[in-house]
Short mmCIF file of C-alpha atoms in Angstrom, two decimals:
data_model
loop_
_atom_site.label_atom_id
_atom_site.label_comp_id
_atom_site.label_asym_id
_atom_site.label_seq_id
_atom_site.Cartn_x
_atom_site.Cartn_y
_atom_site.Cartn_z
CA MET A 1 -3.07 -12.73 49.43
CA TYR A 2 -6.18 -13.67 47.62
CA LYS A 3 -5.72 -17.11 45.56
CA ILE A 4 -7.19 -17.48 42.10
CA ASP A 5 -8.22 -21.18 41.75
CA PHE A 6 -9.56 -22.41 38.28
CA GLN A 7 -11.40 -25.37 40.05
CA CYS A 8 -13.34 -22.59 42.20
CA PRO A 9 -14.29 -19.84 39.71
CA VAL A 10 -15.74 -16.73 41.26
CA HIS A 11 -16.86 -13.16 40.09
CA VAL A 12 -14.08 -11.00 39.52
CA HIS A 13 -14.05 -6.92 38.60
CA PHE A 14 -11.71 -5.48 36.57
CA ILE A 15 -10.68 -1.40 36.83
CA GLY A 16 -9.63 -0.48 33.74
CA ILE A 17 -10.35 -3.94 31.67
CA GLY A 18 -9.54 -2.52 28.66
CA GLY A 19 -5.95 -2.44 28.42
CA ILE A 20 -4.22 -5.03 26.50
CA SER A 21 -3.05 -7.11 29.31
CA MET A 22 -6.04 -6.62 31.57
CA SER A 23 -8.29 -7.90 28.59
CA GLY A 24 -6.16 -10.91 27.87
CA LEU A 25 -6.54 -11.73 32.15
CA ALA A 26 -9.95 -11.47 31.98
CA GLU A 27 -10.42 -13.44 28.82
CA ILE A 28 -8.44 -16.13 30.45
CA LEU A 29 -10.98 -16.40 33.21
CA LEU A 30 -14.08 -16.12 31.20
CA LYS A 31 -12.99 -19.01 29.46
CA GLU A 32 -12.31 -20.94 32.71
CA HIS A 33 -16.01 -20.00 33.56
CA PHE A 34 -15.39 -17.08 35.79
CA THR A 35 -18.04 -14.16 36.03
CA VAL A 36 -16.29 -11.26 34.99
CA THR A 37 -17.23 -7.65 35.08
CA GLY A 38 -15.39 -4.53 34.51
CA SER A 39 -14.98 -0.98 33.70
CA ASP A 40 -13.10 1.39 31.18
CA SER A 41 -13.11 4.80 30.35
CA LYS A 42 -14.48 4.07 26.42
CA GLU A 43 -15.50 1.27 24.25
CA SER A 44 -12.94 -0.26 21.95
CA PRO A 45 -12.47 -3.69 20.14
CA LEU A 46 -10.85 -5.17 23.07
CA THR A 47 -14.06 -4.57 25.36
CA ARG A 48 -16.40 -5.44 22.52
CA HIS A 49 -14.69 -8.81 22.33
CA LEU A 50 -15.03 -9.57 26.02
CA THR A 51 -18.61 -8.44 26.05
CA ASP A 52 -19.06 -11.07 23.23
CA LEU A 53 -17.45 -13.83 25.71
CA GLY A 54 -20.00 -12.64 28.24
CA ALA A 55 -18.54 -9.85 30.20
CA VAL A 56 -20.12 -7.03 31.78
CA ILE A 57 -18.60 -3.77 31.17
CA HIS A 58 -19.46 -0.38 32.33
CA TYR A 59 -18.22 2.68 30.42
CA GLY A 60 -17.14 5.29 32.92
CA GLN A 61 -15.90 4.49 36.77
CA LYS A 62 -18.44 4.89 39.10
CA ALA A 63 -18.73 3.54 42.83
CA GLU A 64 -22.12 1.87 41.94
CA ASN A 65 -20.20 -0.48 39.61
CA ILE A 66 -18.84 -2.13 42.86
CA THR A 67 -21.57 -4.48 43.67
CA ASP A 68 -21.72 -6.90 46.56
CA ASP A 69 -21.67 -10.32 44.56
CA ILE A 70 -18.16 -9.22 43.55
CA ASP A 71 -15.49 -11.41 44.95
CA VAL A 72 -12.23 -9.94 44.29
CA VAL A 73 -11.03 -6.70 42.36
CA VAL A 74 -8.20 -6.33 39.97
CA TYR A 75 -6.76 -3.31 39.13
CA THR A 76 -4.03 -1.46 37.02
CA ALA A 77 -1.25 0.46 37.99
CA ALA A 78 -2.97 3.68 36.42
CA VAL A 79 -5.51 3.33 38.82
CA HIS A 80 -5.23 5.54 41.92
CA ALA A 81 -6.48 5.66 45.67
CA ASP A 82 -8.73 8.29 44.55
CA ASN A 83 -10.78 6.29 41.78
CA PRO A 84 -14.37 5.73 42.80
CA GLU A 85 -14.42 1.94 42.30
CA PHE A 86 -11.27 1.68 44.28
CA ILE A 87 -12.36 3.57 47.06
CA ALA A 88 -15.95 1.56 47.10
CA ALA A 89 -14.05 -1.78 47.13
CA LYS A 90 -12.20 -0.77 49.75
CA GLU A 91 -15.47 0.15 51.76
CA HIS A 92 -16.80 -3.01 50.96
CA GLN A 93 -13.78 -4.63 52.25
CA LEU A 94 -13.07 -6.62 49.05
CA PRO A 95 -9.83 -8.25 48.25
CA MET A 96 -7.86 -6.58 45.70
CA LEU A 97 -5.20 -7.83 43.29
CA THR A 98 -3.02 -5.94 41.30
CA ARG A 99 -2.45 -7.05 37.53
CA ALA A 100 0.75 -8.60 38.15
CA GLU A 101 -0.72 -9.95 41.23
CA LEU A 102 -3.64 -11.61 39.14
CA LEU A 103 -0.83 -12.91 36.47
CA GLY A 104 1.28 -14.46 39.18
CA GLN A 105 -1.88 -16.19 40.69
CA LEU A 106 -2.87 -17.48 37.42
CA MET A 107 0.49 -18.97 36.90
CA THR A 108 -0.09 -21.39 39.86
CA ASN A 109 -2.78 -23.21 38.00
CA TYR A 110 -0.18 -24.21 35.19
CA LYS A 111 2.31 -27.16 35.56
CA THR A 112 4.81 -25.15 33.23
CA PRO A 113 4.51 -21.31 33.35
CA ILE A 114 6.92 -19.55 31.40
CA ALA A 115 8.01 -15.95 31.87
CA VAL A 116 9.70 -13.76 29.20
CA SER A 117 11.85 -10.74 30.77
CA GLY A 118 14.04 -8.25 29.68
CA THR A 119 14.49 -4.62 28.84
CA HIS A 120 14.02 -5.24 25.46
CA GLY A 121 12.66 -7.83 22.90
CA LYS A 122 9.74 -9.26 25.42
CA THR A 123 6.89 -9.35 22.75
CA THR A 124 9.02 -10.59 20.01
CA THR A 125 10.26 -13.56 22.05
CA THR A 126 7.45 -14.32 23.64
CA SER A 127 5.46 -14.20 20.36
CA MET A 128 8.63 -16.64 18.74
CA ILE A 129 8.25 -19.04 21.45
CA SER A 130 4.43 -19.15 21.26
CA HIS A 131 4.81 -20.22 17.56
CA ILE A 132 6.97 -22.96 18.43
CA LEU A 133 4.70 -24.09 21.13
CA LEU A 134 1.63 -24.35 18.40
CA ALA A 135 4.02 -25.92 16.11
CA GLY A 136 4.90 -28.43 18.83
CA ASP A 137 1.24 -29.36 19.43
CA THR A 138 1.44 -28.25 23.22
CA ASP A 139 -1.85 -26.01 23.19
CA PRO A 140 -0.63 -23.46 25.44
CA THR A 141 -2.25 -20.67 26.79
CA ILE A 142 -0.69 -17.64 25.61
CA SER A 143 -0.66 -13.87 26.86
CA VAL A 144 1.37 -11.67 24.77
CA GLY A 145 2.00 -7.55 24.81
CA GLY A 146 0.85 -7.22 21.12
CA ILE A 147 -1.37 -8.55 18.58
CA LEU A 148 -0.13 -11.77 17.16
CA LYS A 149 -1.42 -12.85 14.02
CA ILE A 150 -1.46 -16.52 14.39
CA ILE A 151 -3.58 -16.44 17.38
CA GLY A 152 -5.67 -13.50 16.24
CA GLY A 153 -5.07 -11.37 18.96
CA ASN A 154 -3.10 -11.15 22.26
CA ILE A 155 -4.35 -14.00 23.98
CA ARG A 156 -5.18 -17.75 23.32
CA VAL A 157 -6.41 -20.01 26.05
CA GLY A 158 -5.22 -23.59 25.60
CA HIS A 159 -6.10 -27.02 27.56
CA SER A 160 -2.67 -28.08 28.58
CA ASP A 161 -0.58 -27.37 31.52
CA VAL A 162 1.76 -25.00 29.24
CA PHE A 163 1.36 -21.08 29.82
CA ILE A 164 3.50 -18.29 28.40
CA THR A 165 3.53 -14.46 29.27
CA GLU A 166 5.82 -11.20 29.35
CA ALA A 167 7.28 -10.57 32.53
CA CYS A 168 7.81 -6.57 32.84
CA GLU A 169 10.11 -5.25 35.41
CA TYR A 170 8.88 -1.96 35.65
CA THR A 171 7.25 -1.05 39.47
CA ASN A 172 8.97 -4.68 40.00
CA SER A 173 5.56 -6.23 38.69
CA PHE A 174 7.45 -9.39 37.55
CA LEU A 175 8.38 -10.34 41.38
CA ASP A 176 4.42 -11.16 41.89
CA PHE A 177 5.21 -13.89 39.11
CA LEU A 178 5.71 -17.52 39.74
CA PRO A 179 7.28 -19.10 36.61
CA LYS A 180 8.86 -22.77 35.94
CA ILE A 181 10.86 -21.26 32.90
CA GLY A 182 12.26 -17.74 33.13
CA ILE A 183 14.19 -15.95 30.45
CA ILE A 184 16.22 -12.76 30.79
CA LEU A 185 17.09 -11.30 27.44
CA ASN A 186 19.07 -8.16 28.38
CA VAL A 187 18.89 -5.91 31.20
CA GLU A 188 19.85 -2.11 30.60
CA GLU A 189 18.70 1.23 32.04
CA ASP A 190 15.25 2.03 31.33
CA HIS A 191 12.18 3.34 33.37
CA MET A 192 14.54 5.70 35.50
CA ASP A 193 11.30 7.25 37.09
CA PHE A 194 10.69 4.27 39.11
CA PHE A 195 14.40 2.71 39.28
CA LYS A 196 17.43 4.41 41.08
CA ASP A 197 20.03 3.31 38.53
CA LEU A 198 21.53 0.19 36.64
CA ASP A 199 22.32 -1.52 39.96
CA ASP A 200 18.71 -1.29 40.89
CA ILE A 201 17.63 -2.79 37.71
CA ARG A 202 19.95 -5.73 38.13
CA HIS A 203 19.11 -6.38 41.45
CA SER A 204 15.31 -6.62 40.48
CA PHE A 205 16.30 -8.94 37.92
CA HIS A 206 18.45 -11.16 40.33
CA ARG A 207 15.24 -11.15 42.51
CA PHE A 208 13.10 -12.34 39.33
CA ALA A 209 15.89 -15.12 38.79
CA ALA A 210 15.61 -15.99 42.32
CA LEU A 211 11.82 -16.60 42.16
CA LEU A 212 12.29 -19.84 40.02
CA PRO A 213 12.08 -23.02 41.76
CA LYS A 214 14.86 -25.79 42.26
CA ASP A 215 13.55 -27.79 39.56
CA GLY A 216 13.00 -24.68 37.27
CA THR A 217 15.11 -23.27 34.61
CA LEU A 218 16.70 -19.77 33.98
CA ILE A 219 17.66 -19.01 30.12
CA ILE A 220 19.79 -15.99 30.48
CA ASN A 221 21.94 -13.91 27.63
CA SER A 222 25.65 -14.28 28.44
CA GLU A 223 26.15 -11.16 26.83
CA ILE A 224 24.65 -9.12 29.90
CA SER A 225 27.24 -7.35 31.40
CA GLN A 226 28.40 -9.38 34.47
CA TYR A 227 25.52 -11.76 34.18
CA GLU A 228 27.03 -13.97 36.95
CA GLN A 229 26.01 -11.45 39.23
CA ILE A 230 22.41 -11.86 38.27
CA ILE A 231 22.47 -15.79 38.51
CA ALA A 232 24.55 -15.74 42.00
CA GLY A 233 23.12 -18.02 44.76
CA LEU A 234 20.32 -19.44 42.40
CA ASN A 235 19.14 -23.23 43.08
CA CYS A 236 17.60 -23.44 39.49
CA ASN A 237 19.16 -24.66 36.49
CA VAL A 238 20.82 -22.25 34.54
CA ILE A 239 21.31 -22.31 30.66
CA THR A 240 23.13 -19.37 28.78
CA TYR A 241 23.13 -18.20 25.25
CA GLY A 242 24.65 -15.75 23.35
CA ILE A 243 26.39 -14.65 19.75
CA HIS A 244 29.24 -12.68 20.83
CA HIS A 245 30.12 -14.46 24.01
CA ASP A 246 30.97 -17.68 25.05
CA ALA A 247 27.69 -19.46 25.98
CA ASP A 248 25.61 -23.10 25.95
CA TYR A 249 23.89 -22.08 22.53
CA THR A 250 25.41 -19.83 20.53
CA ALA A 251 24.92 -18.48 16.57
CA GLN A 252 27.64 -18.70 13.64
CA ASN A 253 27.62 -17.81 10.28
CA ILE A 254 24.91 -15.13 10.16
CA GLN A 255 23.69 -14.04 6.88
CA TYR A 256 20.93 -12.07 5.29
CA ASP A 257 18.80 -12.76 2.26
CA ASN A 258 17.67 -9.99 -0.28
CA MET A 259 14.79 -9.27 1.89
CA GLY A 260 17.02 -8.70 5.10
CA ASN A 261 15.52 -12.09 6.64
CA VAL A 262 18.32 -13.53 8.95
CA SER A 263 19.61 -17.26 9.29
CA PHE A 264 22.56 -18.75 11.30
CA ASP A 265 23.95 -21.89 12.37
CA LEU A 266 22.89 -23.26 15.56
CA ILE A 267 25.74 -24.18 18.07
CA ASP A 268 24.66 -26.74 21.03
CA HIS A 269 27.72 -26.62 23.77
CA GLY A 270 30.16 -26.49 20.72
CA THR A 271 28.48 -28.76 18.32
CA LYS A 272 26.49 -27.67 15.02
CA LYS A 273 22.99 -28.68 15.34
CA ASP A 274 21.41 -27.28 12.09
CA ARG A 275 20.71 -24.18 9.86
CA ILE A 276 18.13 -22.01 11.61
CA PHE A 277 15.93 -19.70 8.84
CA LEU A 278 14.03 -16.67 10.31
CA SER A 279 11.40 -14.58 8.60
CA VAL A 280 12.23 -11.74 10.61
CA ASN A 281 15.68 -9.46 10.28
CA GLY A 282 18.13 -8.11 12.55
CA GLU A 283 20.81 -9.45 14.68
CA HIS A 284 18.78 -9.08 17.71
CA ASN A 285 16.26 -11.44 16.64
CA VAL A 286 19.24 -14.18 16.24
CA SER A 287 19.52 -13.52 19.77
CA ASN A 288 15.97 -13.84 20.59
CA ALA A 289 15.44 -16.88 18.62
CA LEU A 290 18.31 -18.72 20.49
CA SER A 291 16.18 -18.27 23.89
CA ALA A 292 13.14 -19.34 21.99
CA ILE A 293 15.09 -22.52 20.71
CA ILE A 294 16.26 -23.31 24.33
CA THR A 295 12.57 -22.85 25.76
CA GLY A 296 11.17 -25.38 23.10
CA THR A 297 14.28 -27.80 23.50
CA LEU A 298 13.44 -28.05 27.16
CA LEU A 299 9.76 -28.64 26.64
CA GLY A 300 11.02 -31.66 24.52
CA ILE A 301 9.76 -30.30 21.24
CA ASP A 302 11.60 -31.75 18.31
CA LEU A 303 14.20 -29.31 16.31
CA GLU A 304 12.34 -29.74 13.37
CA LYS A 305 8.84 -28.33 14.85
CA ILE A 306 11.08 -25.62 16.54
CA LYS A 307 12.58 -24.66 13.30
CA LYS A 308 9.03 -24.83 11.56
CA GLY A 309 7.65 -22.67 14.44
CA LEU A 310 10.78 -20.07 14.00
CA LEU A 311 10.08 -19.76 10.42
CA SER A 312 6.43 -19.04 10.40
CA PHE A 313 6.88 -15.95 12.68
CA THR A 314 6.58 -12.99 10.57
CA GLY A 315 6.76 -10.72 13.50
CA THR A 316 4.17 -9.18 15.86
CA ASP A 317 2.34 -5.68 15.25
CA ARG A 318 4.45 -2.58 15.55
CA ARG A 319 7.88 -4.59 15.64
CA PHE A 320 9.42 -3.77 12.07
CA GLU A 321 5.97 -3.96 10.69
CA TYR A 322 5.41 -3.49 6.96
CA LYS A 323 2.58 -1.25 6.63
CA GLY A 324 2.66 -0.70 2.66
CA THR A 325 3.99 1.19 -0.18
CA LEU A 326 3.34 4.51 -1.35
CA ASP A 327 4.46 5.92 -4.75
CA GLY A 328 7.31 3.29 -4.23
CA VAL A 329 8.16 4.29 -0.45
CA THR A 330 8.09 1.40 1.84
CA ILE A 331 6.47 1.97 5.11
CA ILE A 332 7.23 0.45 8.08
CA ASP A 333 6.40 0.77 11.89
CA ASP A 334 8.24 0.05 14.95
CA TYR A 335 7.54 0.24 18.89
CA ALA A 336 11.37 1.24 19.45
CA HIS A 337 11.70 3.86 22.02
CA HIS A 338 14.68 2.71 23.83
CA PRO A 339 18.43 3.74 22.17
CA THR A 340 19.23 0.11 22.01
CA GLU A 341 16.17 -0.42 20.20
CA ILE A 342 16.21 1.97 17.91
CA GLU A 343 20.16 0.94 16.92
CA ALA A 344 18.67 -2.37 16.52
CA THR A 345 16.12 -1.67 14.20
CA LEU A 346 17.89 0.67 12.01
CA SER A 347 20.77 -1.92 12.07
CA ALA A 348 18.18 -4.46 10.85
CA ALA A 349 16.95 -2.14 8.14
CA GLN A 350 20.27 -1.66 6.54
CA HIS A 351 19.74 -5.43 5.34
CA TYR A 352 16.02 -4.52 3.64
CA PRO A 353 15.89 -3.29 0.34
CA HIS A 354 15.94 0.70 0.38
CA ARG A 355 17.86 3.41 -1.31
CA GLU A 356 17.41 5.60 1.72
CA ILE A 357 16.18 5.58 5.30
CA TRP A 358 13.92 8.13 6.45
CA CYS A 359 12.85 7.69 10.34
CA ILE A 360 10.22 9.67 11.94
CA PHE A 361 10.86 9.22 15.77
CA GLN A 362 8.48 10.21 18.53
CA PRO A 363 10.28 10.16 21.81
CA HIS A 364 8.52 8.54 24.59
CA THR A 365 8.35 10.36 28.19
CA TYR A 366 10.42 13.36 29.38
CA THR A 367 12.16 11.13 31.71
CA ARG A 368 13.25 8.77 29.21
CA THR A 369 14.53 11.45 26.81
CA LYS A 370 16.60 12.94 29.36
CA ALA A 371 18.24 9.89 30.80
CA PHE A 372 19.13 8.96 27.28
CA PHE A 373 19.44 12.01 25.42
CA HIS A 374 22.81 11.84 23.89
CA GLU A 375 22.34 8.00 23.41
CA PHE A 376 18.91 8.65 21.35
CA ALA A 377 20.87 11.31 19.22
CA GLN A 378 23.69 8.88 18.40
CA ALA A 379 21.56 5.62 17.56
CA LEU A 380 19.23 7.95 15.12
CA THR A 381 22.35 8.58 13.33
CA LEU A 382 22.02 5.28 11.75
CA ALA A 383 19.10 6.58 9.79
CA ASP A 384 20.07 8.70 6.77
CA HIS A 385 17.45 11.48 7.42
CA VAL A 386 15.51 11.85 10.84
CA ILE A 387 12.33 13.80 11.58
CA LEU A 388 11.43 14.40 15.23
CA ALA A 389 7.58 14.59 16.39
CA ASP A 390 7.16 16.16 19.92
CA ILE A 391 7.55 14.03 22.93
CA TYR A 392 5.05 11.81 24.00
CA ALA A 393 4.21 12.79 27.29
CA ALA A 394 2.08 9.61 28.29
CA ARG A 395 1.86 9.86 31.81
CA GLU A 396 4.49 12.79 32.65
CA THR A 397 3.60 16.40 33.01
CA ASP A 398 6.82 18.03 34.01
CA THR A 399 8.98 18.61 30.52
CA LEU A 400 12.37 18.33 32.41
CA GLY A 401 13.61 20.94 30.16
CA MET A 402 13.50 18.36 27.43
CA SER A 403 12.08 18.77 23.57
CA SER A 404 12.41 17.17 20.48
CA GLU A 405 13.72 20.16 18.93
CA ALA A 406 16.92 20.28 21.55
CA LEU A 407 17.18 16.60 20.20
CA SER A 408 17.35 17.41 16.32
CA ASP A 409 20.13 19.70 17.08
CA ALA A 410 22.03 17.33 18.97
CA ILE A 411 21.72 14.67 15.72
CA ARG A 412 22.72 17.55 13.64
CA GLU A 413 25.74 18.19 15.98
CA LEU A 414 27.01 14.45 15.56
CA GLY A 415 26.62 14.84 11.55
CA GLY A 416 23.42 13.49 11.05
CA ASP A 417 20.71 15.00 8.68
CA SER A 418 17.87 16.07 11.16
CA TYR A 419 14.46 17.75 11.26
CA TYR A 420 11.81 19.01 13.88
CA PHE A 421 8.13 19.59 13.36
CA SER A 422 5.39 20.53 16.03
CA SER A 423 2.85 18.68 14.05
CA PHE A 424 2.01 15.30 12.62
CA ASP A 425 0.21 17.39 9.26
CA GLU A 426 3.68 19.32 8.75
CA ILE A 427 5.77 15.94 9.01
CA LYS A 428 3.29 14.16 6.37
CA ASN A 429 3.78 17.37 4.14
CA PHE A 430 7.67 17.18 4.64
CA VAL A 431 7.95 13.71 3.61
CA LYS A 432 5.52 13.54 0.57
CA GLU A 433 7.74 16.03 -0.61
CA LYS A 434 11.23 14.44 0.25
CA CYS A 435 10.85 10.84 -0.25
CA ILE A 436 11.40 9.41 -3.38
CA HIS A 437 10.60 5.78 -4.96
CA GLY A 438 12.71 3.19 -3.06
CA ASP A 439 13.41 5.16 0.01
CA MET A 440 12.03 3.41 3.41
CA LEU A 441 10.09 5.34 5.62
CA ILE A 442 9.94 4.24 9.16
CA THR A 443 7.60 5.53 11.81
CA MET A 444 9.11 4.75 15.26
CA GLY A 445 8.28 5.35 19.16
CA ALA A 446 6.00 3.84 21.58
CA GLY A 447 3.17 6.83 21.38
CA ASP A 448 0.83 7.45 18.48
CA VAL A 449 3.36 7.89 15.80
CA VAL A 450 1.98 5.09 13.87
CA ASN A 451 -0.84 7.24 12.66
CA ILE A 452 1.65 9.06 10.35
CA GLY A 453 2.23 6.24 8.37
CA GLU A 454 -1.10 4.91 8.12
CA SER A 455 -2.67 8.58 7.23
CA LEU A 456 -0.15 8.97 4.06
CA LEU A 457 -1.36 5.13 3.05
CA SER A 458 -5.11 6.36 3.25
CA ILE A 459 -4.52 9.25 1.12
#
C-alpha cells in the first residue's frame, strides 16, 4: 500500500473532495505542504475553504482531471468503478487509497493517534476529548465528523504528536486505522446493509481492538453486552468505564440543573476523585465524558484542565443543538437516527425546560427502518407527540415495503400520539397550528429534516 509521509509531500488528488471527512484530510495535507487537487459535484463552503488554502478543485468529475503529475489518488466509498476519474487513475496506473486507508496512513505520522469508535456518540466524544486536549495545551490535530465551534470547523492542524479522529465501523473502514489509544463507546446493531448480524459487528470491533499495539490502550464501555469477548486475547492495556456496571471508572450521584445540564461524581477505581460538571445533558453524555476523562488522564492532563475542557463543551452541530425560539416554542435539532440514539435524546429532553415535547422524525434509509421498525416505534413514544416525515433514502432505491406512514401507525398502536405528512410544508403548517408557548420541538434524523426547524425560524 502507498505510504503517506509528511517528510516527503507529494501531489494527492481527491475524488469527492467536498465531503466533511475528505475535505478535512485534504486540509491536513495542505497544511503539511502537499499539493492537493480534487473534484466534486458542486461548490460548497468546504470546497471554497480548501481553494483559499491552495487546493485546485474541479466541479464535475472527468477523466481529464487525472493528470500525469498526480502521485496518489484518494476516493470515497461513494465512488464506483465506472467513475471516469477512477477509470483514468487505473489507466495511469496510479496508486489509489480509500478515504479510510489515507486516514490510517496519516495516523502513522503521529506518536499518539487516538481513534474513537462505537455505534453511537463518536462525534460528541471526539469533540469532548478535543476540548480536553485544547484545555491541556497539547496542540492536537483534530478530525471530527461535525462542525466543532471551538475550532471553527471540522479540522484543526496542530504541531504536536497527538492526533484524534472518529473511527466508523461501516464497511469495516476502521480496520485500516492504526491507533495508539482506541475507544469503544458501544456496540449495537446498525448498518445492516453491510453487516450480517450483531455477531458480525462484534467481531469487527474485536478486530479493531486487536489493532492496538502492546504499548497502546483500549478504553471500553463495560456496559457493552459480554464486552469480555471483544477484549479477549488483546496484548494492549485495557481500561473500562460504565455507569450501571462495575468498571475501573464509574459515575455516581448524577444530577441535572434547571437547564438539563448534567453533573456527577467521578469514581476512579472505587475512590471519588471530584465532581464533574457538563454543559450538555443526558446520561449518555455522562458515559461519553467518562471515556474522555480517561483519555485525558492517559495523556497526563491535569484533572482541573480536564474539568475545564469538559465544561467548555456545549455540544456539536446537530447533537441536541439549540436552533432558536419561535413564539415561545424552543426548537432543537438532533442527528439521532437509531433507536438507542432516539431514546437517549428524548430521555435527555425530559430534563430540559418544556411543556410538551413534539418530535419531527425523518427515518434514515429503508434498510435501517426495516431492521429496527418496532424499536423505532417504541423509542419515539417517549415524545408527547410524534410527526413522521418520509424516509430519507440516501443511497437506497428499494423501499423494502417500508414507509413512515406505517411507522406512525405502529406508534399509535403503542399508545403514542403520532402523525404522518408527505411534505415538509404540511409538517410546518401543522406544527405552527399545534405547538404552543413552552413546548419543545425537536427535528430528528440524519437526513435534511433540520431544514424544517430552520425554515420555521426564518419566517
